[in-house]
PDB file as gemmi writes it, atoms N, CA and C in Angstrom:
CRYST1    1.000    1.000    1.000  90.00  90.00  90.00 P 1                      
ATOM      1  N   MET A   1      37.112 -18.646  -4.141  1.00  0.00           N  
ATOM      2  CA  MET A   1      35.726 -18.617  -3.711  1.00  0.00           C  
ATOM      3  C   MET A   1      34.934 -17.717  -4.650  1.00  0.00           C  
ATOM      4  N   CYS A   2      33.827 -18.223  -5.110  1.00  0.00           N  
ATOM      5  CA  CYS A   2      32.940 -17.446  -5.976  1.00  0.00           C  
ATOM      6  C   CYS A   2      31.538 -17.501  -5.398  1.00  0.00           C  
ATOM      7  N   CYS A   3      30.942 -16.354  -5.201  1.00  0.00           N  
ATOM      8  CA  CYS A   3      29.606 -16.299  -4.607  1.00  0.00           C  
ATOM      9  C   CYS A   3      28.645 -15.575  -5.532  1.00  0.00           C  
ATOM     10  N   ASP A   4      27.438 -16.104  -5.598  1.00  0.00           N  
ATOM     11  CA  ASP A   4      26.373 -15.442  -6.340  1.00  0.00           C  
ATOM     12  C   ASP A   4      25.455 -14.673  -5.407  1.00  0.00           C  
ATOM     13  N   ALA A   5      25.561 -14.941  -4.122  1.00  0.00           N  
ATOM     14  CA  ALA A   5      24.633 -14.327  -3.178  1.00  0.00           C  
ATOM     15  C   ALA A   5      25.300 -14.154  -1.816  1.00  0.00           C  
ATOM     16  N   ILE A   6      24.695 -13.295  -1.028  1.00  0.00           N  
ATOM     17  CA  ILE A   6      25.147 -13.055   0.336  1.00  0.00           C  
ATOM     18  C   ILE A   6      23.910 -12.976   1.229  1.00  0.00           C  
ATOM     19  N   THR A   7      23.997 -13.544   2.403  1.00  0.00           N  
ATOM     20  CA  THR A   7      22.933 -13.424   3.389  1.00  0.00           C  
ATOM     21  C   THR A   7      23.233 -12.194   4.235  1.00  0.00           C  
ATOM     22  N   VAL A   8      22.278 -11.279   4.297  1.00  0.00           N  
ATOM     23  CA  VAL A   8      22.440 -10.066   5.099  1.00  0.00           C  
ATOM     24  C   VAL A   8      21.347 -10.055   6.155  1.00  0.00           C  
ATOM     25  N   GLU A   9      21.747  -9.920   7.396  1.00  0.00           N  
ATOM     26  CA  GLU A   9      20.797  -9.836   8.493  1.00  0.00           C  
ATOM     27  C   GLU A   9      21.018  -8.504   9.201  1.00  0.00           C  
ATOM     28  N   ILE A  10      19.949  -7.742   9.326  1.00  0.00           N  
ATOM     29  CA  ILE A  10      20.021  -6.430   9.981  1.00  0.00           C  
ATOM     30  C   ILE A  10      19.176  -6.487  11.247  1.00  0.00           C  
ATOM     31  N   LYS A  11      19.771  -6.092  12.353  1.00  0.00           N  
ATOM     32  CA  LYS A  11      19.068  -6.088  13.634  1.00  0.00           C  
ATOM     33  C   LYS A  11      19.192  -4.711  14.273  1.00  0.00           C  
ATOM     34  N   VAL A  12      18.098  -4.261  14.866  1.00  0.00           N  
ATOM     35  CA  VAL A  12      18.104  -3.039  15.669  1.00  0.00           C  
ATOM     36  C   VAL A  12      17.829  -3.485  17.099  1.00  0.00           C  
ATOM     37  N   VAL A  13      18.854  -3.414  17.932  1.00  0.00           N  
ATOM     38  CA  VAL A  13      18.761  -3.955  19.286  1.00  0.00           C  
ATOM     39  C   VAL A  13      19.454  -3.032  20.282  1.00  0.00           C  
ATOM     40  N   SER A  14      19.174  -3.268  21.554  1.00  0.00           N  
ATOM     41  CA  SER A  14      19.813  -2.462  22.597  1.00  0.00           C  
ATOM     42  C   SER A  14      21.138  -3.073  23.060  1.00  0.00           C  
ATOM     43  N   GLN A  15      21.339  -4.374  22.799  1.00  0.00           N  
ATOM     44  CA  GLN A  15      22.622  -4.986  23.141  1.00  0.00           C  
ATOM     45  C   GLN A  15      22.914  -6.136  22.184  1.00  0.00           C  
ATOM     46  N   ILE A  16      24.200  -6.383  21.987  1.00  0.00           N  
ATOM     47  CA  ILE A  16      24.651  -7.435  21.083  1.00  0.00           C  
ATOM     48  C   ILE A  16      24.671  -8.757  21.836  1.00  0.00           C  
ATOM     49  N   ARG A  17      24.190  -9.798  21.190  1.00  0.00           N  
ATOM     50  CA  ARG A  17      24.174 -11.132  21.800  1.00  0.00           C  
ATOM     51  C   ARG A  17      24.937 -12.119  20.919  1.00  0.00           C  
ATOM     52  N   VAL A  18      25.608 -13.052  21.548  1.00  0.00           N  
ATOM     53  CA  VAL A  18      26.347 -14.088  20.825  1.00  0.00           C  
ATOM     54  C   VAL A  18      25.395 -14.890  19.941  1.00  0.00           C  
ATOM     55  N   ALA A  19      24.152 -15.036  20.365  1.00  0.00           N  
ATOM     56  CA  ALA A  19      23.160 -15.807  19.609  1.00  0.00           C  
ATOM     57  C   ALA A  19      22.939 -15.236  18.212  1.00  0.00           C  
ATOM     58  N   PHE A  20      23.155 -13.941  18.018  1.00  0.00           N  
ATOM     59  CA  PHE A  20      22.979 -13.335  16.691  1.00  0.00           C  
ATOM     60  C   PHE A  20      23.967 -13.941  15.699  1.00  0.00           C  
ATOM     61  N   TYR A  21      25.200 -14.131  16.144  1.00  0.00           N  
ATOM     62  CA  TYR A  21      26.228 -14.716  15.282  1.00  0.00           C  
ATOM     63  C   TYR A  21      25.924 -16.188  15.006  1.00  0.00           C  
ATOM     64  N   ALA A  22      25.461 -16.890  16.028  1.00  0.00           N  
ATOM     65  CA  ALA A  22      25.106 -18.303  15.868  1.00  0.00           C  
ATOM     66  C   ALA A  22      23.949 -18.459  14.889  1.00  0.00           C  
ATOM     67  N   GLN A  23      22.981 -17.560  14.960  1.00  0.00           N  
ATOM     68  CA  GLN A  23      21.837 -17.616  14.059  1.00  0.00           C  
ATOM     69  C   GLN A  23      22.275 -17.414  12.609  1.00  0.00           C  
ATOM     70  N   LEU A  24      23.122 -16.443  12.365  1.00  0.00           N  
ATOM     71  CA  LEU A  24      23.612 -16.205  11.008  1.00  0.00           C  
ATOM     72  C   LEU A  24      24.409 -17.407  10.509  1.00  0.00           C  
ATOM     73  N   THR A  25      25.234 -17.983  11.367  1.00  0.00           N  
ATOM     74  CA  THR A  25      25.998 -19.176  10.994  1.00  0.00           C  
ATOM     75  C   THR A  25      25.065 -20.315  10.606  1.00  0.00           C  
ATOM     76  N   ASN A  26      23.989 -20.493  11.360  1.00  0.00           N  
ATOM     77  CA  ASN A  26      23.015 -21.537  11.028  1.00  0.00           C  
ATOM     78  C   ASN A  26      22.331 -21.259   9.698  1.00  0.00           C  
ATOM     79  N   TYR A  27      21.975 -20.007   9.426  1.00  0.00           N  
ATOM     80  CA  TYR A  27      21.384 -19.649   8.131  1.00  0.00           C  
ATOM     81  C   TYR A  27      22.327 -20.041   6.996  1.00  0.00           C  
ATOM     82  N   LEU A  28      23.599 -19.731   7.163  1.00  0.00           N  
ATOM     83  CA  LEU A  28      24.580 -20.035   6.120  1.00  0.00           C  
ATOM     84  C   LEU A  28      24.711 -21.543   5.906  1.00  0.00           C  
ATOM     85  N   LYS A  29      24.733 -22.298   6.980  1.00  0.00           N  
ATOM     86  CA  LYS A  29      24.838 -23.757   6.859  1.00  0.00           C  
ATOM     87  C   LYS A  29      23.609 -24.338   6.170  1.00  0.00           C  
ATOM     88  N   CYS A  30      22.419 -23.878   6.559  1.00  0.00           N  
ATOM     89  CA  CYS A  30      21.168 -24.408   5.993  1.00  0.00           C  
ATOM     90  C   CYS A  30      21.026 -24.093   4.510  1.00  0.00           C  
ATOM     91  N   THR A  31      21.498 -22.942   4.098  1.00  0.00           N  
ATOM     92  CA  THR A  31      21.359 -22.529   2.700  1.00  0.00           C  
ATOM     93  C   THR A  31      22.588 -22.878   1.867  1.00  0.00           C  
ATOM     94  N   LYS A  32      23.611 -23.442   2.526  1.00  0.00           N  
ATOM     95  CA  LYS A  32      24.876 -23.787   1.866  1.00  0.00           C  
ATOM     96  C   LYS A  32      25.545 -22.563   1.225  1.00  0.00           C  
ATOM     97  N   MET A  33      25.288 -21.418   1.810  1.00  0.00           N  
ATOM     98  CA  MET A  33      25.936 -20.189   1.352  1.00  0.00           C  
ATOM     99  C   MET A  33      27.228 -20.004   2.139  1.00  0.00           C  
ATOM    100  N   GLU A  34      28.158 -19.265   1.557  1.00  0.00           N  
ATOM    101  CA  GLU A  34      29.463 -19.085   2.187  1.00  0.00           C  
ATOM    102  C   GLU A  34      29.677 -17.687   2.752  1.00  0.00           C  
ATOM    103  N   LEU A  35      28.839 -16.748   2.373  1.00  0.00           N  
ATOM    104  CA  LEU A  35      29.090 -15.366   2.744  1.00  0.00           C  
ATOM    105  C   LEU A  35      27.878 -14.775   3.455  1.00  0.00           C  
ATOM    106  N   GLY A  36      28.125 -14.178   4.616  1.00  0.00           N  
ATOM    107  CA  GLY A  36      27.054 -13.557   5.380  1.00  0.00           C  
ATOM    108  C   GLY A  36      27.542 -12.283   6.035  1.00  0.00           C  
ATOM    109  N   MET A  37      26.609 -11.371   6.263  1.00  0.00           N  
ATOM    110  CA  MET A  37      26.936 -10.103   6.911  1.00  0.00           C  
ATOM    111  C   MET A  37      25.875  -9.823   7.973  1.00  0.00           C  
ATOM    112  N   LEU A  38      26.336  -9.553   9.170  1.00  0.00           N  
ATOM    113  CA  LEU A  38      25.448  -9.208  10.270  1.00  0.00           C  
ATOM    114  C   LEU A  38      25.645  -7.730  10.568  1.00  0.00           C  
ATOM    115  N   ILE A  39      24.577  -6.959  10.417  1.00  0.00           N  
ATOM    116  CA  ILE A  39      24.620  -5.519  10.679  1.00  0.00           C  
ATOM    117  C   ILE A  39      23.782  -5.263  11.926  1.00  0.00           C  
ATOM    118  N   ILE A  40      24.417  -4.708  12.946  1.00  0.00           N  
ATOM    119  CA  ILE A  40      23.725  -4.441  14.201  1.00  0.00           C  
ATOM    120  C   ILE A  40      23.687  -2.935  14.419  1.00  0.00           C  
ATOM    121  N   LEU A  41      22.486  -2.412  14.540  1.00  0.00           N  
ATOM    122  CA  LEU A  41      22.278  -0.983  14.766  1.00  0.00           C  
ATOM    123  C   LEU A  41      21.805  -0.771  16.196  1.00  0.00           C  
ATOM    124  N   ALA A  42      22.291   0.268  16.826  1.00  0.00           N  
ATOM    125  CA  ALA A  42      21.908   0.568  18.205  1.00  0.00           C  
ATOM    126  C   ALA A  42      20.496   1.126  18.244  1.00  0.00           C  
ATOM    127  N   GLN A  43      19.732   0.641  19.195  1.00  0.00           N  
ATOM    128  CA  GLN A  43      18.374   1.138  19.395  1.00  0.00           C  
ATOM    129  C   GLN A  43      18.441   2.349  20.319  1.00  0.00           C  
ATOM    130  N   LEU A  44      17.950   3.477  19.856  1.00  0.00           N  
ATOM    131  CA  LEU A  44      17.951   4.696  20.660  1.00  0.00           C  
ATOM    132  C   LEU A  44      16.685   4.764  21.497  1.00  0.00           C  
ATOM    133  N   HIS A  45      16.838   5.231  22.727  1.00  0.00           N  
ATOM    134  CA  HIS A  45      15.679   5.328  23.627  1.00  0.00           C  
ATOM    135  C   HIS A  45      15.184   6.740  23.685  1.00  0.00           C  
TER     136      HIS A  45                                                      
END                                                                             
């Protein structure tokens, strides 16, 4: 596997949702990219 690019999605949220992973997967399919990273940061109150 050789990649020229990576999709990085950063979210600041209070809870993790399965939809976040599905969204990143859809981005990868639409762009025909193979590598993605989802970074989830906790939202402090």
